[in-house]
CSV table of C-alpha atoms and ligand atoms in Angstrom, one decimal:
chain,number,residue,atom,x,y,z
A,1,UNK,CA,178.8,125.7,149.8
A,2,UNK,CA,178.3,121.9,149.5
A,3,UNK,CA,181.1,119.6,148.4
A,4,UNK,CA,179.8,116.8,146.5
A,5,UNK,CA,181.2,113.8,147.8
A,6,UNK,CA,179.8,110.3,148.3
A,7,UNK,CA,177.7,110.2,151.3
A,8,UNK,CA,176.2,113.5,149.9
A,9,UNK,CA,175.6,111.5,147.0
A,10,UNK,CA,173.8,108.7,148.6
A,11,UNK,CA,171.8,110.6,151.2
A,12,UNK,CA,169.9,112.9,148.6
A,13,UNK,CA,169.4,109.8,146.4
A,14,UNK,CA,168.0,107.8,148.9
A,15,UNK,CA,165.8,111.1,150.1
A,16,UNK,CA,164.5,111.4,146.6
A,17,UNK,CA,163.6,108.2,145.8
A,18,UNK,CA,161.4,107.8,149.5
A,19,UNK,CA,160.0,111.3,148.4
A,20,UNK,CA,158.9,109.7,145.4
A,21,UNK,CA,157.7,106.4,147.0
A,22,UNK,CA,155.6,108.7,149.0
A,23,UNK,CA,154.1,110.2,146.6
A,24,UNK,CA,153.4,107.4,143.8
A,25,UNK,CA,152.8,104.5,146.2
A,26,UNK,CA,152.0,106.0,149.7
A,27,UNK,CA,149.9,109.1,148.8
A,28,UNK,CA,147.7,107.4,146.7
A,29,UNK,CA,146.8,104.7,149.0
A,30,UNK,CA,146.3,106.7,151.6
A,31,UNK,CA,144.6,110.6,150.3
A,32,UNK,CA,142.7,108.9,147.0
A,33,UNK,CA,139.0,107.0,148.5
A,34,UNK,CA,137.8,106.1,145.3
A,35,UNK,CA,141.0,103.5,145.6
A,36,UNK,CA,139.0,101.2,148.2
A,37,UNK,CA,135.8,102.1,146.9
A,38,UNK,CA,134.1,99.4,144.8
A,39,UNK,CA,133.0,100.6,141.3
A,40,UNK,CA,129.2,99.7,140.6
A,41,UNK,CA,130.5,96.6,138.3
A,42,UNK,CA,132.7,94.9,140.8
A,43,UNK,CA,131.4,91.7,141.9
A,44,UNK,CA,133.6,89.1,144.8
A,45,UNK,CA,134.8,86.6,142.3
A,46,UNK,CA,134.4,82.8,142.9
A,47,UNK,CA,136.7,80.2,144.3
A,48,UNK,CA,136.8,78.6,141.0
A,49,UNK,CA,137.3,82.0,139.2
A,50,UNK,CA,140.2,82.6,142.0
A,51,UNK,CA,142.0,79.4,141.1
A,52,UNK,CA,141.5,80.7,137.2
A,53,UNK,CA,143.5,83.9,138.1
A,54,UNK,CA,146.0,81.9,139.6
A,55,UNK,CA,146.2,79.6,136.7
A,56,UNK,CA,146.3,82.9,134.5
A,57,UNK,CA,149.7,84.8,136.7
A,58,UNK,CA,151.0,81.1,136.4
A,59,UNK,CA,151.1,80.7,132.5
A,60,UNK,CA,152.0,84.4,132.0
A,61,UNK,CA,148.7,85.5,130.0
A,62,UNK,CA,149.6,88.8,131.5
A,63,UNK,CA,152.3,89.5,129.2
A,64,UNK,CA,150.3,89.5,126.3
A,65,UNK,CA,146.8,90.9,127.5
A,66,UNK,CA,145.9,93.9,128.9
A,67,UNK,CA,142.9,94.4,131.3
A,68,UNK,CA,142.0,98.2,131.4
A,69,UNK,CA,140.4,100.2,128.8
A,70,UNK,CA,141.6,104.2,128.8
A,71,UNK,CA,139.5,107.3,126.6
A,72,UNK,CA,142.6,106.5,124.9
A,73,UNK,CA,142.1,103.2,123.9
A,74,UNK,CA,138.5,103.9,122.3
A,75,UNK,CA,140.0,101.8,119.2
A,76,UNK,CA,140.3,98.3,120.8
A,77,UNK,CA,136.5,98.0,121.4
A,78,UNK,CA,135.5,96.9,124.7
A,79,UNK,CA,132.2,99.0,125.8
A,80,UNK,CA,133.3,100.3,129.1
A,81,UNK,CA,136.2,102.6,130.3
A,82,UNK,CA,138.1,100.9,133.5
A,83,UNK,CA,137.3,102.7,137.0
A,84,UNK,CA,140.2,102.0,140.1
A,85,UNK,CA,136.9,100.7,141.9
A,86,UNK,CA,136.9,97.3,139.3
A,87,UNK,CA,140.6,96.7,141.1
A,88,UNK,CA,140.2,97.8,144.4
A,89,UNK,CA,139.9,93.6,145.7
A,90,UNK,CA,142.9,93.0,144.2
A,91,UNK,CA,146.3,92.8,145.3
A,92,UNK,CA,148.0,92.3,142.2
A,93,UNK,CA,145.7,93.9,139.5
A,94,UNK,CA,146.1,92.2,136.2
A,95,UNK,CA,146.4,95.2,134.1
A,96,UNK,CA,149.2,94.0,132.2
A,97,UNK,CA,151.6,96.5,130.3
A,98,UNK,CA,151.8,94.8,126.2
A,99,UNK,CA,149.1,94.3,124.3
A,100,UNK,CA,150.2,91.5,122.1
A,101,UNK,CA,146.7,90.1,122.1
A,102,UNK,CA,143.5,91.7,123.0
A,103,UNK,CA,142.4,93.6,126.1
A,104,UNK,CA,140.5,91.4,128.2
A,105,UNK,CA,138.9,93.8,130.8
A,106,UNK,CA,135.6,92.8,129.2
A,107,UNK,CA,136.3,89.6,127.6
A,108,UNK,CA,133.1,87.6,129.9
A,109,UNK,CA,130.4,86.7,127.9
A,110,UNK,CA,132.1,87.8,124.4
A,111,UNK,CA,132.7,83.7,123.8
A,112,UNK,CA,130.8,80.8,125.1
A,113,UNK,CA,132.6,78.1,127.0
A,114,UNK,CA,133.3,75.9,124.2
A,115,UNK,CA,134.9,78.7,121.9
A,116,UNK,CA,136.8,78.9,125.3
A,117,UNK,CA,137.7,75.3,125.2
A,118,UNK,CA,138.7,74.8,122.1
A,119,UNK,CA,140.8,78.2,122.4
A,120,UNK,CA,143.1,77.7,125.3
A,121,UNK,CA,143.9,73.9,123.7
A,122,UNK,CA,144.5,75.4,120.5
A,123,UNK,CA,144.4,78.9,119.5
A,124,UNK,CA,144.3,78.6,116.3
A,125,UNK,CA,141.4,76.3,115.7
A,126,UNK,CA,139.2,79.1,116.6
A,127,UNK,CA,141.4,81.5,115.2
A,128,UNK,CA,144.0,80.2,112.2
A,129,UNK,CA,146.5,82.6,112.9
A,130,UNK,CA,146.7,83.4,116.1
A,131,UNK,CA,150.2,83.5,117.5
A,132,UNK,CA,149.1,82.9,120.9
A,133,UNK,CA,150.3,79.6,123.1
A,134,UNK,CA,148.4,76.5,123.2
A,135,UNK,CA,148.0,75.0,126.3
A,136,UNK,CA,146.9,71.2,125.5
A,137,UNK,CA,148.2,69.9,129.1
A,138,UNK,CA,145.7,71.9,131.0
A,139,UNK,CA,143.8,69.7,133.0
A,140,UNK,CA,140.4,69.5,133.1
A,141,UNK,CA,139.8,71.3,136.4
A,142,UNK,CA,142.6,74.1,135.4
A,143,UNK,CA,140.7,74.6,131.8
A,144,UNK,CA,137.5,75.1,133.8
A,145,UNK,CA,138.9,77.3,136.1
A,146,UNK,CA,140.6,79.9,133.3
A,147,UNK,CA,137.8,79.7,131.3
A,148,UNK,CA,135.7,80.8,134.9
A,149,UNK,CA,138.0,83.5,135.2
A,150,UNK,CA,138.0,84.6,131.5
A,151,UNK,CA,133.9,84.4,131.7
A,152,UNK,CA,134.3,86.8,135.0
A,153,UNK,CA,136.2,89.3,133.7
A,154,UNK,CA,134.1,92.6,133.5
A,155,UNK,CA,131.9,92.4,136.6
A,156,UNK,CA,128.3,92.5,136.5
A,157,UNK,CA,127.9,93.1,132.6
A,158,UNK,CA,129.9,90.2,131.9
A,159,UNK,CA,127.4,88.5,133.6
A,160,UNK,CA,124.6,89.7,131.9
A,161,UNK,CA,126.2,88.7,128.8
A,162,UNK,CA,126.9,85.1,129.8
A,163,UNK,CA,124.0,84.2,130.8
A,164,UNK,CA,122.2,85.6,127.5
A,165,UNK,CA,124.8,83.5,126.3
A,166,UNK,CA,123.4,80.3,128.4
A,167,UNK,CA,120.0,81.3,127.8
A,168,UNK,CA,120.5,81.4,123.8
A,169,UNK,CA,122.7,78.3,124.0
A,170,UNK,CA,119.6,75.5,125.6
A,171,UNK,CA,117.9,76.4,122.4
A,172,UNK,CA,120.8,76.4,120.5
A,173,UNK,CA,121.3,72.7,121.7
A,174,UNK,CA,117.7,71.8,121.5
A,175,UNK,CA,117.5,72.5,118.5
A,176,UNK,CA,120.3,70.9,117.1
A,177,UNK,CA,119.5,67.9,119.0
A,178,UNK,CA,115.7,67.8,117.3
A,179,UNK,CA,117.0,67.5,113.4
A,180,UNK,CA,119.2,69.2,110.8
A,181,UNK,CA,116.0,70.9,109.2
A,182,UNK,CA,114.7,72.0,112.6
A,183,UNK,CA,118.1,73.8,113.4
A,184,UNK,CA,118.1,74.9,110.4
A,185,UNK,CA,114.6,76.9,110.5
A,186,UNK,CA,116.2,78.1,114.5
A,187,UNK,CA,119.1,79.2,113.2
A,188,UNK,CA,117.5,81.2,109.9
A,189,UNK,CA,114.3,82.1,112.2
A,190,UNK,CA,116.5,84.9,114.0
A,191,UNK,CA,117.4,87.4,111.0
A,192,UNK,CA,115.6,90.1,110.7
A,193,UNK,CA,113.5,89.9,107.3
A,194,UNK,CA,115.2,92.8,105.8
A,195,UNK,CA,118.2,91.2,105.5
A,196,UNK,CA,116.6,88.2,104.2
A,197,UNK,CA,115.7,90.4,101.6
A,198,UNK,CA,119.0,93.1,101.0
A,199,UNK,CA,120.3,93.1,97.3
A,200,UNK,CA,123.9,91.4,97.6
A,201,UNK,CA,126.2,94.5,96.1
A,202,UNK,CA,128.9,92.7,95.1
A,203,UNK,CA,129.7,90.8,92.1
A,204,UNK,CA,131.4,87.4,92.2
A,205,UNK,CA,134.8,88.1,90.6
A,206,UNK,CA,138.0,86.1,90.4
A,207,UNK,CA,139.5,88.5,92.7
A,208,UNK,CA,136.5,88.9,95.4
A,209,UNK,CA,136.4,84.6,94.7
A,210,UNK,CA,140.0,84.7,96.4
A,211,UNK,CA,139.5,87.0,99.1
A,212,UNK,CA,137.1,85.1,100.2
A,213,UNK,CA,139.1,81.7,100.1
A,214,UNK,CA,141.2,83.9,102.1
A,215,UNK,CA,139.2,85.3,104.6
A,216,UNK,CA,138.1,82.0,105.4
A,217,UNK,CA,141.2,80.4,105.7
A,218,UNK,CA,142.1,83.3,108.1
A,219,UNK,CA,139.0,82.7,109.9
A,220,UNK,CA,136.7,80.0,109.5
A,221,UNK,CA,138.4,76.6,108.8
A,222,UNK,CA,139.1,75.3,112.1
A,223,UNK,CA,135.9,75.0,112.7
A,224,UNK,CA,133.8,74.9,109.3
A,225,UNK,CA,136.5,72.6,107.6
A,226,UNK,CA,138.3,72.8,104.7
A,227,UNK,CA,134.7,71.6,102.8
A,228,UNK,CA,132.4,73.4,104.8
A,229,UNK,CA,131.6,70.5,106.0
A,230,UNK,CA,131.7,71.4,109.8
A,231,UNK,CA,134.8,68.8,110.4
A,232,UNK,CA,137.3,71.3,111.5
A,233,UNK,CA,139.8,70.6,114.0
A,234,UNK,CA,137.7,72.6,116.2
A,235,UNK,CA,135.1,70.1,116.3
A,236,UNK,CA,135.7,68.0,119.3
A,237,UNK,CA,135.0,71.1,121.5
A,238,UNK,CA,132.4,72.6,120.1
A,239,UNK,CA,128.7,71.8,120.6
A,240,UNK,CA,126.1,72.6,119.4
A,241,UNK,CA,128.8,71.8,116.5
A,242,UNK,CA,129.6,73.8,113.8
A,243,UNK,CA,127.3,73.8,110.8
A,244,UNK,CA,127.8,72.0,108.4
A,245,UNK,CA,126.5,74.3,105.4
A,246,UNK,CA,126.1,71.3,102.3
A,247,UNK,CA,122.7,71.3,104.3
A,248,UNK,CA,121.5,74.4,103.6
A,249,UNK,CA,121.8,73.6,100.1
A,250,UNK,CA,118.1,71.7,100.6
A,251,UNK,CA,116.8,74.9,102.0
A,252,UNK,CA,117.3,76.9,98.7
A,253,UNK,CA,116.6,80.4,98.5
A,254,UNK,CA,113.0,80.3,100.0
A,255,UNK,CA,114.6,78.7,103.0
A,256,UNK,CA,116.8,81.9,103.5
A,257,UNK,CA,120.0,81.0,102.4
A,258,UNK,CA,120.9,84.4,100.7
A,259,UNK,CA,124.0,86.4,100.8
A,260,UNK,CA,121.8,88.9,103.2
A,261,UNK,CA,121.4,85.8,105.7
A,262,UNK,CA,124.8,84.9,106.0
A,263,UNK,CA,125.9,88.3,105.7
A,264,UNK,CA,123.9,88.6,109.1
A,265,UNK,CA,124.7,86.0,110.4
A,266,UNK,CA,128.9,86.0,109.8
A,267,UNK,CA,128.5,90.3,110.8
A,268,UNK,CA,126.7,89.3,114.5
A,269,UNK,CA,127.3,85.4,115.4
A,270,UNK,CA,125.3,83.2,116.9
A,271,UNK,CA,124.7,84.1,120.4
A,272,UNK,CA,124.7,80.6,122.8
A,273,UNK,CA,127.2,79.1,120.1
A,274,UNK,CA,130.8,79.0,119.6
A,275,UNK,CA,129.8,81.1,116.2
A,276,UNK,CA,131.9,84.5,116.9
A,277,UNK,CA,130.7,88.0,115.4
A,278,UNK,CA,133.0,89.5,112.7
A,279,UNK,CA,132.1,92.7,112.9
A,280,UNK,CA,134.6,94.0,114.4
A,281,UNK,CA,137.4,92.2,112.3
A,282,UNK,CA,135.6,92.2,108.9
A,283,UNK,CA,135.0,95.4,107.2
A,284,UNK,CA,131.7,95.0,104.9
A,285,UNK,CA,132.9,94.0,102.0
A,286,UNK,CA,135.0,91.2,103.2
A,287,UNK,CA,132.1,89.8,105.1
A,288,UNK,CA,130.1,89.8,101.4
A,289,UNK,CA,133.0,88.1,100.2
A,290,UNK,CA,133.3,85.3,102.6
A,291,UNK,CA,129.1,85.0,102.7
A,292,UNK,CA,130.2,84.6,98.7
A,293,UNK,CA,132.6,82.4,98.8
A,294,UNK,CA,130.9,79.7,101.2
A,295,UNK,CA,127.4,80.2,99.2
A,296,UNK,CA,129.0,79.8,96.0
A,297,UNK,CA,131.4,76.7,97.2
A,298,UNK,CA,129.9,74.9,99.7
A,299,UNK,CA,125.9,75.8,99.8
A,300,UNK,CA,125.9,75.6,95.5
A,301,UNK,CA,122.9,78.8,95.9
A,302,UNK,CA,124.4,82.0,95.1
A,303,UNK,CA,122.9,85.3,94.5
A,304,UNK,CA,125.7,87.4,94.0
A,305,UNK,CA,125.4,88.1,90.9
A,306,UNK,CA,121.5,88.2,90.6
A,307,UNK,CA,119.0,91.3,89.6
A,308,UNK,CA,118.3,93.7,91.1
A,309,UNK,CA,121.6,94.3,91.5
A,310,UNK,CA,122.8,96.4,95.1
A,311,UNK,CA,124.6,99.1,95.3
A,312,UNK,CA,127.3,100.5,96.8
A,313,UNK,CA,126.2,101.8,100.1
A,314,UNK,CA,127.7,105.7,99.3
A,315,UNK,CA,126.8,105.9,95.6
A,316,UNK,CA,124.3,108.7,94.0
A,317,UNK,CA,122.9,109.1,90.8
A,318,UNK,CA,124.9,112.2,89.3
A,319,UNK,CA,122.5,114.5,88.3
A,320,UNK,CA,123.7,116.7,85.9
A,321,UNK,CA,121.0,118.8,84.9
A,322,UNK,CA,122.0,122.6,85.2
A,323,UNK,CA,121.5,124.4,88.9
A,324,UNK,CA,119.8,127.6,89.7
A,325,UNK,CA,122.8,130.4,89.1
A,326,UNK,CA,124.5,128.4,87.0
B,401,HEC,C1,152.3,85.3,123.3
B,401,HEC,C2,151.1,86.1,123.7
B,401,HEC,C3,149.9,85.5,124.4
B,401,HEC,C4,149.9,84.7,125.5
B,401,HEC,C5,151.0,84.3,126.4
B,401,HEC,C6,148.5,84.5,125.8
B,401,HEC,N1,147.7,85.0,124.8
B,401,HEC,FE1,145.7,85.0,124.7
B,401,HEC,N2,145.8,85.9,122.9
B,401,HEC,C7,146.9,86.3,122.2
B,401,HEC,C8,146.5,86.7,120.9
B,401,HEC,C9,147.5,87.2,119.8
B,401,HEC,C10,145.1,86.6,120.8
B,401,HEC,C11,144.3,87.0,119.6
B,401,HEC,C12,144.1,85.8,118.6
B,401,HEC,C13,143.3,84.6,119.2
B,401,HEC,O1,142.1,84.8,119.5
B,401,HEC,O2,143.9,83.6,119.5
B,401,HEC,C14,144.7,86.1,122.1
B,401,HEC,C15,143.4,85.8,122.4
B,401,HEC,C16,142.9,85.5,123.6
B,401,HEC,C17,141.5,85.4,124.0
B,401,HEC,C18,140.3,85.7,123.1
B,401,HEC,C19,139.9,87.1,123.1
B,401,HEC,C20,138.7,87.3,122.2
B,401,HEC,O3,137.6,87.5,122.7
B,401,HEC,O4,138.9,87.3,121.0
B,401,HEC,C21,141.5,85.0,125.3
B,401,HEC,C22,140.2,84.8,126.2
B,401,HEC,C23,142.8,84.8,125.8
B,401,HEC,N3,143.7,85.1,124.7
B,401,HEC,C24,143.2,84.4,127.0
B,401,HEC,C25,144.5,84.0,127.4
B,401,HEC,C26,144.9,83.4,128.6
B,401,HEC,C27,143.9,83.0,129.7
B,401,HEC,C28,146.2,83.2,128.5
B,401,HEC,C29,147.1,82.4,129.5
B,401,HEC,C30,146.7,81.1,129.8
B,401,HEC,C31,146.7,83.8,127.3
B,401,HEC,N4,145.6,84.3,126.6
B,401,HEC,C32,148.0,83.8,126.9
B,401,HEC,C33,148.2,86.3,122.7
B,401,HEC,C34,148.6,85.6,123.9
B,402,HEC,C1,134.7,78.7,116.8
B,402,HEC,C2,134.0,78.0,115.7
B,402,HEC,C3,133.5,78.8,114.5
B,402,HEC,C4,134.2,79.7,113.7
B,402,HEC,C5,135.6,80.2,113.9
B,402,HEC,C6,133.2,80.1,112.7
B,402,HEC,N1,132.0,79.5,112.9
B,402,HEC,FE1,130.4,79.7,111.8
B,402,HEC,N2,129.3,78.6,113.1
B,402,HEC,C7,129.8,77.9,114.2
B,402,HEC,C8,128.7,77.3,114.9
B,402,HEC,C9,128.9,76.5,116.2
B,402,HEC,C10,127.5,77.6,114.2
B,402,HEC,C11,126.1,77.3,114.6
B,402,HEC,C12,125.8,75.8,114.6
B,402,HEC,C13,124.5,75.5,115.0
B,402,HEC,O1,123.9,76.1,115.9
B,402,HEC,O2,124.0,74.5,114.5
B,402,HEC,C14,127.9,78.4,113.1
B,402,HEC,C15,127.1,78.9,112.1
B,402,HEC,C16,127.4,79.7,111.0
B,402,HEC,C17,126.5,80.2,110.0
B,402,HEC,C18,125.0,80.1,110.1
B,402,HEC,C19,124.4,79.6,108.8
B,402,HEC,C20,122.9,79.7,108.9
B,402,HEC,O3,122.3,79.1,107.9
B,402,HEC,O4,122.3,80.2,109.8
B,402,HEC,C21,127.2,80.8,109.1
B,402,HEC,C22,126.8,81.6,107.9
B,402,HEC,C23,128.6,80.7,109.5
B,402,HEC,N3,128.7,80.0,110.7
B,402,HEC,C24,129.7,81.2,108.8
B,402,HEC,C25,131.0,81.3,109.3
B,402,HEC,C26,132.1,82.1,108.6
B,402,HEC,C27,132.0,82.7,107.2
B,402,HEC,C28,133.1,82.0,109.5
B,402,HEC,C29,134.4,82.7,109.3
B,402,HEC,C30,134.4,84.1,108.9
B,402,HEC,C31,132.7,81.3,110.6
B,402,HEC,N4,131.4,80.9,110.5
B,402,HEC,C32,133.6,81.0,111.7
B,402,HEC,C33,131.2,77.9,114.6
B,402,HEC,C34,132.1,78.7,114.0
């Protein structure tokens, strides 16, 4: 019979916690390939994107964002689940434990640089009420650097999507730098002709008029102003620069400004711009109510409350005549 004593004690701790480091740390290592096995999206990152992840251990981003998407996680939205094979270059994967803000596994490409910009020197110019830090000291050579990591992370299809983002953004640019009206006809020339054309469903009501004062607040003043006017704080970030929408008000209807255009345009973004999709923040309705509130207060042109009116996407006519076997 063993007598516990001290030494006892100490020796079958110390034997069960090797037996353990065995198996979590050493086994694993050693018995599981797919461990030093690149997945198919890795890519070698940069020196530039290196210094970025420096920069990003540095300032503690980690305890905030996350990069790794589980079956679990289905809800948070990025498009791919992680493999060990995205990690297997690092030596102190960045997968991060809280999720205070967003997962960033797949966060290159989502924003162009200058949403980037004007993000890390003030959160809350691209998004009002964002909690996280700014970081205004940044130099210029640290702000490119994170926003070269940021843009890297998620391998090969975050490259694919920045540089449709960079191929969108040189007309973006060109066309803003030709004249209002020209930018104008870009901007409107990429929605589809059905949506041109939808019946706006909602009704412009007192209470749908202050959700969307609200939603805009929440989302769209540091950049679109308090007026509309474009003058956010946002501004001295961001080109092309955001639109200033008293100018569609020359376009008129014909010229596309409907609720079905900016409904597009507010649900998908502008890709090559710092305009962000809503989509996934904005459930339907709100995104009518915003398109509302900036037609009716800023652009003057509404057609919310125009024939043919829409209607609700679920609804059927009730039709009460009697069934067979009734
Ligand atoms: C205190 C927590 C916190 C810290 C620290 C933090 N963030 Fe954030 N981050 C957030 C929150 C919350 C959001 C969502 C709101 C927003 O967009 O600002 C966010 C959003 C982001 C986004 C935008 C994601 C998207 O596509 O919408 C990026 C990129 C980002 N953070 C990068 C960083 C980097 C890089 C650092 C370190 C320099 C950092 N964050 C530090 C909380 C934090
Ligand atoms: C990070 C800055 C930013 C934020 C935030 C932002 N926008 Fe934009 N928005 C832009 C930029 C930049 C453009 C395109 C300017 C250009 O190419 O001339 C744009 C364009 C638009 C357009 C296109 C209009 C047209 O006629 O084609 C609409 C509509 C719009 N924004 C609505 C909104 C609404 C509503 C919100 C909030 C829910 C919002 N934006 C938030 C920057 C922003």
């Amino acid at each position: 019979m063993i007598h516990m004593n001290a030494k006892i004690v100490g020796i079958g701790t110390t034997f069960l916690v090797a037996l353990i480091f065995a198996a979590v740390v050493v086994a694993p290592q050693h018995l599981n390939p797919e461990v030093h096995q690149f997945s198919e999206n890795y890519r070698k990152r940069t020196d530039l994107e290196e210094r970025g992840r420096d920069l990003y251990m540095r300032y503690g981003c980690q305890y905030c964002h996350s990069q790794y998407i589980r079956t679990v996680d289905w809800g948070l939205g990025a498009e791919r689940l992680a493999e060990a094979g995205d990690y297997a270059a690092d030596t102190a994967p960045q997968l991060g434990s809280l999720r205070n803000g967003p997962d960033l596994s797949q966060e290159g490409g989502e924003h162009t640089d200058d949403w980037h910009a004007a993000h890390f020197y003030n959160p809350r110019w691209t998004r009002p009420e964002s909690f996280m830090p700014p970081f205004p000291y940044l130099e210029e050579g640290e702000m490119n650097a994170l926003i070269a990591y940021v843009q890297s992370l998620g391998g090969r299809l975050a490259d694919q999507r920045t540089a449709r983002q960079w191929k969108w953004r040189k007309q973006a640019i060109a066309a803003y730098e030709k004249n209002a009206d020209a930018n104008i006809e870009w901007l409107h020339q990429h929605v589809p002709q059905g949506w041109l054309e939808v019946p706006n469903p909602y009704p412009i009501t007192e209470v749908s008029r202050l959700r969307g004062a609200t939603i805009y607040q929440r989302h769209c003043l540091g950049c679109h102003g308090p007026v509309g006017d474009g003058q956010g704080p946002a501004v001295a970030f961001i080109y092309p620069p955001p639109l200033n929408f008293t100018t569609l008000r020359r376009h008129g209807i014909e010229g596309g400004a409907t609720g079905g255009m900016l409904y597009y345009q507010i649900m998908n973004g502008i890709t090559g711009t710092a305009m962000p999709y809503f989509k996934r923040e904005l459930e339907s309705e709100k995104i009518w109510d915003v398109s509302n509130y900036v037609a009716e207060q800023f652009i003057g042109i509404v057609d919310a409350n125009a024939e043919p009116r829409g209607i609700d996407a679920a609804f059927e006519p009730i039709d009460s005549s009697p069934k067979k076997g009734d």
